[in-house]
mmCIF file of C-alpha atoms in Angstrom:
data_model
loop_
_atom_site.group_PDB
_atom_site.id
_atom_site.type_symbol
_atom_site.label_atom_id
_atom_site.label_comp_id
_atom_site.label_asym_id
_atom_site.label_seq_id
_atom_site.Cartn_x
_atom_site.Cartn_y
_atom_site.Cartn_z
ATOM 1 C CA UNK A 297 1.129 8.109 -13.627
ATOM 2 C CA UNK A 298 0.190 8.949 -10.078
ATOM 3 C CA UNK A 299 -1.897 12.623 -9.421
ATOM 4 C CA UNK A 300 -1.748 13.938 -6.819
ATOM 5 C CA UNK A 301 -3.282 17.003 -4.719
ATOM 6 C CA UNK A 302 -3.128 18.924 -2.118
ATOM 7 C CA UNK A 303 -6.120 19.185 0.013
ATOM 8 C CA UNK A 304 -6.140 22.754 1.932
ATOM 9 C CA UNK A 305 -9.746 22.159 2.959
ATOM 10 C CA UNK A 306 -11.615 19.323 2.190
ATOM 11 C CA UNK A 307 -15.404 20.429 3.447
ATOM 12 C CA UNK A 308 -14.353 23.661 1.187
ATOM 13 C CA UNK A 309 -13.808 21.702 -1.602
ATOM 14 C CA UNK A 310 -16.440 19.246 -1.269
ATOM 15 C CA UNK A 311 -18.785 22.848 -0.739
ATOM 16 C CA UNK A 312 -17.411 24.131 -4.328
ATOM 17 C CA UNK A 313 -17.970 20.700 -5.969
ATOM 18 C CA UNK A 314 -21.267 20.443 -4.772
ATOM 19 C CA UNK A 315 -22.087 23.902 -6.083
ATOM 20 C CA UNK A 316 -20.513 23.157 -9.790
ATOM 21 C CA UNK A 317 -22.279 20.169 -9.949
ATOM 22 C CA UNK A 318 -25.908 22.165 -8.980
ATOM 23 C CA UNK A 319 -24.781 24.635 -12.080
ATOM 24 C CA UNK A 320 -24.228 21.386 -14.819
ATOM 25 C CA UNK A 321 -20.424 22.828 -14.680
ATOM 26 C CA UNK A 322 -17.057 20.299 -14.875
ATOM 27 C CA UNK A 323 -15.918 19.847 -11.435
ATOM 28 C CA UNK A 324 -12.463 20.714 -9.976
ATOM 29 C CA UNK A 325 -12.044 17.213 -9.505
ATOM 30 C CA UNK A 326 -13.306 16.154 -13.159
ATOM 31 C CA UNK A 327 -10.592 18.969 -14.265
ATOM 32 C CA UNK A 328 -7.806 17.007 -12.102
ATOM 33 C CA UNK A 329 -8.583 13.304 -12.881
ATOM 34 C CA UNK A 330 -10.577 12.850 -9.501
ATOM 35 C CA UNK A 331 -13.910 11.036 -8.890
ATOM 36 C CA UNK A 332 -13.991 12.711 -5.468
ATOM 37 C CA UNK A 333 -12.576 14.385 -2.393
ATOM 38 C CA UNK A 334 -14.245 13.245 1.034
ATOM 39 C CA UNK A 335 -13.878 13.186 5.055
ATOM 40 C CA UNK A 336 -12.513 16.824 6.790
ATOM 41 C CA UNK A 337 -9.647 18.544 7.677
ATOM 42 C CA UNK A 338 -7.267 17.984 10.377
ATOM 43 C CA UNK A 339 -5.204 21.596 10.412
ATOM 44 C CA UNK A 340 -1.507 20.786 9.230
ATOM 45 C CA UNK A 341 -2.496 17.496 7.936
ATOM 46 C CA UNK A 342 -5.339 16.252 4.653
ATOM 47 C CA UNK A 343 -7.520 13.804 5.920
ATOM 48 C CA UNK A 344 -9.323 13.040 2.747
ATOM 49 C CA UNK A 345 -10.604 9.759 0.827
ATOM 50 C CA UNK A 346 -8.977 10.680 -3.400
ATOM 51 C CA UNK A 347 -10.095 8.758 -5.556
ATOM 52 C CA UNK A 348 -8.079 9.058 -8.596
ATOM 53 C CA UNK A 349 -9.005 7.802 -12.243
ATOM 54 C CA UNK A 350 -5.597 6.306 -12.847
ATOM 55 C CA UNK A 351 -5.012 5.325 -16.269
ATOM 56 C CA UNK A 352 -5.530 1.568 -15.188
ATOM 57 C CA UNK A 353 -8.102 1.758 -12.874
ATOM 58 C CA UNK A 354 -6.273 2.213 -9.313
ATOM 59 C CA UNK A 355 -7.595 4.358 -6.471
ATOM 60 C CA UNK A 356 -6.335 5.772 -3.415
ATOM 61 C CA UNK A 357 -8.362 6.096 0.281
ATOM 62 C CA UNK A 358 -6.321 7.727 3.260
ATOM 63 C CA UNK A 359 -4.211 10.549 4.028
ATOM 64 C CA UNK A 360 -2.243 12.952 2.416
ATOM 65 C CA UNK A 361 0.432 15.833 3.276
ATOM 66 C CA UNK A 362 1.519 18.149 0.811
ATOM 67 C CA UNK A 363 0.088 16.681 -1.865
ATOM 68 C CA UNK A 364 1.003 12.588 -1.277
ATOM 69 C CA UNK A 365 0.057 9.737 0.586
ATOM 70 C CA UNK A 366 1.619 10.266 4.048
ATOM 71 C CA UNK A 367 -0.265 8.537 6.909
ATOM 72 C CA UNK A 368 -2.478 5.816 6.724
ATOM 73 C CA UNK A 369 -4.317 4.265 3.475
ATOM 74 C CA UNK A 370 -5.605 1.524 1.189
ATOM 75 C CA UNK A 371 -4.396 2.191 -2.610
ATOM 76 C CA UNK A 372 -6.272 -0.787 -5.004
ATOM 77 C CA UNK A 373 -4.104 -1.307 -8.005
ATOM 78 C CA UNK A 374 -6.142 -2.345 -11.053
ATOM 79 C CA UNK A 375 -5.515 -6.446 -10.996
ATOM 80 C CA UNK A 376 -7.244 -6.277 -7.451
ATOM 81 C CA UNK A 377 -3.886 -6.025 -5.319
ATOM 82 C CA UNK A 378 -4.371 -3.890 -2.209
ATOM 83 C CA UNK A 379 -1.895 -2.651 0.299
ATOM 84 C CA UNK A 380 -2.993 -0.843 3.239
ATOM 85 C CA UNK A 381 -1.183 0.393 6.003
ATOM 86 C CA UNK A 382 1.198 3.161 6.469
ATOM 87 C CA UNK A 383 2.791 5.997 4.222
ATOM 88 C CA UNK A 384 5.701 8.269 4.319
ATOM 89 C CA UNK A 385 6.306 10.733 1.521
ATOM 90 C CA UNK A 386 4.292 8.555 -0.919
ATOM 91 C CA UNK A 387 5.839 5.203 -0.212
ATOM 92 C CA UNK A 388 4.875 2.811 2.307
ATOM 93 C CA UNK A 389 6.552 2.923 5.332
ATOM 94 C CA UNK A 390 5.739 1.427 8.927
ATOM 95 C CA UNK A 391 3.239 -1.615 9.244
ATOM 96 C CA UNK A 392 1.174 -2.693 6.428
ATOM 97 C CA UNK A 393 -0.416 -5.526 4.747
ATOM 98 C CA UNK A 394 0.000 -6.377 0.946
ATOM 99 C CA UNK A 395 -2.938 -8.451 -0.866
ATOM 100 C CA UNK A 396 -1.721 -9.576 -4.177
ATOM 101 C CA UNK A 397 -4.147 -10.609 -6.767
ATOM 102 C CA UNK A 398 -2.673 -14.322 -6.750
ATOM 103 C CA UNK A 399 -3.732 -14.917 -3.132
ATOM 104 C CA UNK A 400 -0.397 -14.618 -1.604
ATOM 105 C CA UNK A 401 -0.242 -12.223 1.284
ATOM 106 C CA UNK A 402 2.452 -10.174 2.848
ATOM 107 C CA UNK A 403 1.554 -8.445 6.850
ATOM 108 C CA UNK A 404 4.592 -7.031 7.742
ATOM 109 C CA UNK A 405 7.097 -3.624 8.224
ATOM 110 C CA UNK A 406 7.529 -1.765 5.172
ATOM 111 C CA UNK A 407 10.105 0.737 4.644
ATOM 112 C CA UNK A 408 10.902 2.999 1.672
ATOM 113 C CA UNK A 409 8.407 1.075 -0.480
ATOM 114 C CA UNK A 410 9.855 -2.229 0.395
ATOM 115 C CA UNK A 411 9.455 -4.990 2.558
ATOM 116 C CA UNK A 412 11.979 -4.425 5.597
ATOM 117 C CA UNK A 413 12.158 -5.768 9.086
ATOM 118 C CA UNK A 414 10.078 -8.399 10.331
ATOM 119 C CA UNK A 415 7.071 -10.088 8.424
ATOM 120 C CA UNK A 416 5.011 -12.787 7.528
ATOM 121 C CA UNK A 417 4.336 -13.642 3.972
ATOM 122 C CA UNK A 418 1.719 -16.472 2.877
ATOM 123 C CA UNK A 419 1.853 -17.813 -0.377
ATOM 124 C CA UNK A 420 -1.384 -19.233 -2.589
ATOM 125 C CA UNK A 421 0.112 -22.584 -2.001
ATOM 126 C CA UNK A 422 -0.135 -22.697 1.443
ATOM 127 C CA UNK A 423 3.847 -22.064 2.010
ATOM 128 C CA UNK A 424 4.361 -19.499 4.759
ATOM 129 C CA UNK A 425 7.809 -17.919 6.155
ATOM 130 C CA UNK A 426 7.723 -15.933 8.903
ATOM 131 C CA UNK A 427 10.994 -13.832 10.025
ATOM 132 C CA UNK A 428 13.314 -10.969 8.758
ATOM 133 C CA UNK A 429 13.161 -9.138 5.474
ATOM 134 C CA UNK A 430 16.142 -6.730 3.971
ATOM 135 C CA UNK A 431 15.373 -5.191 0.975
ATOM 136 C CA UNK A 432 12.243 -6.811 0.184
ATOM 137 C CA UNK A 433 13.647 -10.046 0.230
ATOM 138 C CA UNK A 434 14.166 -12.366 2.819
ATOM 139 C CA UNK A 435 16.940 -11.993 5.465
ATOM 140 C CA UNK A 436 18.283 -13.142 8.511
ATOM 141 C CA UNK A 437 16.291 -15.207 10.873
ATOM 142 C CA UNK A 438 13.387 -17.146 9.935
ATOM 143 C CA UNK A 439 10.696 -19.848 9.585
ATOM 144 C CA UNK A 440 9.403 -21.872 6.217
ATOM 145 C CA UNK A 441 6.134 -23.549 6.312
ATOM 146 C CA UNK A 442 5.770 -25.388 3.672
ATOM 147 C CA UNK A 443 2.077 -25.975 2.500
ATOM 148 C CA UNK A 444 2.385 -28.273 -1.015
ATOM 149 C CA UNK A 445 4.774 -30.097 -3.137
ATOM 150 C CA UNK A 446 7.381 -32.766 -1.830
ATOM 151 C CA UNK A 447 7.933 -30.690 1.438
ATOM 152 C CA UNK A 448 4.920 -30.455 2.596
ATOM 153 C CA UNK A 449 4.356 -30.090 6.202
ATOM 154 C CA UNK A 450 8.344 -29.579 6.316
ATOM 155 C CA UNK A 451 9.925 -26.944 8.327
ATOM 156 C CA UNK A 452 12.997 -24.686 7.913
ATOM 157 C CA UNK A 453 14.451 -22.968 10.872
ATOM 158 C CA UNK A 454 17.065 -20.877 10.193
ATOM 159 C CA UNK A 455 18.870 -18.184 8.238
ATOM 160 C CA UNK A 456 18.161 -16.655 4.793
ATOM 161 C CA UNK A 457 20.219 -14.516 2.737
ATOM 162 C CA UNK A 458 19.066 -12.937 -0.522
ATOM 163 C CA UNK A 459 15.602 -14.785 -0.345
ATOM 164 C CA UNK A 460 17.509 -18.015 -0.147
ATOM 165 C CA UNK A 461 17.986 -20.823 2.673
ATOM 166 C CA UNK A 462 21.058 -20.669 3.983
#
């Protein structure tokens, strides 16, 4: 489960931590699940580097707004998959690139927490499609490389519907 906080004032907070810590007491962020709270303040919006202990190891760096990732970040899930890029309401939303732990690679528009608009993804294997994404699948105009198996060096240039060739 994601925790979340919201950062009033971060050199406040990193001030009271410091001052716990000097006194052998359990820090606010020890209390909350947090490692630590760094960076400043911007005034309406958290600037701040969280670094959560999630349950399975993921961490958060970027910015918040009332209390979730809104802006830009980097969140590391726990099998070593990293998106960074851009947040809305604690999705990601706008451009961003996806790392997954397999090697495959997605740089690309994001939009309510999925793939939407225009992108490139580039699988382990070499295979590569560039083009349109709806609903985090592929959609509408694009281009298969493909990098192994029987069609290698092949292209596709066309339409896809539901992740498919049409």
């Amino acid at each position: 489960q994601t925790r979340h906080i919201t950062v009033r004032c971060v050199s406040k907070s990193a001030l009271a931590i410091q001052k716990a810590r000097k006194k052998g007491k359990k820090t606010p962020t020890a209390r909350m699940g947090l490692r630590s709270i760094l960076c400043c303040c911007c005034p309406g919006k958290a600037r701040a580097a969280i670094v959560p202990d999630w349950p399975d190891g993921a961490c958060y760096q970027g910015d918040f707004r009332d209390g979730v990732r809104d802006g830009q970040g980097t969140f590391r899930w726990a099998d070593g998959s990293e998106y960074t890029g851009g947040y809305r309401r604690d999705q990601r939303n706008g451009s961003g690139t996806m790392k997954f732990a397999n090697g495959d690679v997605y740089e690309g528009e994001w939009r309510d927490d999925l793939r939407e608009g225009r992108g490139t993804m580039t699988w382990a294997n070499g295979d590569r499609y560039e083009g349109d994404y709806f609903n985090d699948r592929r959609g509408g105009h694009g281009v298969m490389t493909y990098g192994e198996g029987p069609l290698k060096g092949n292209k596709y240039v066309g339409q896809f519907a539901q992740d498919r060739r049409e």
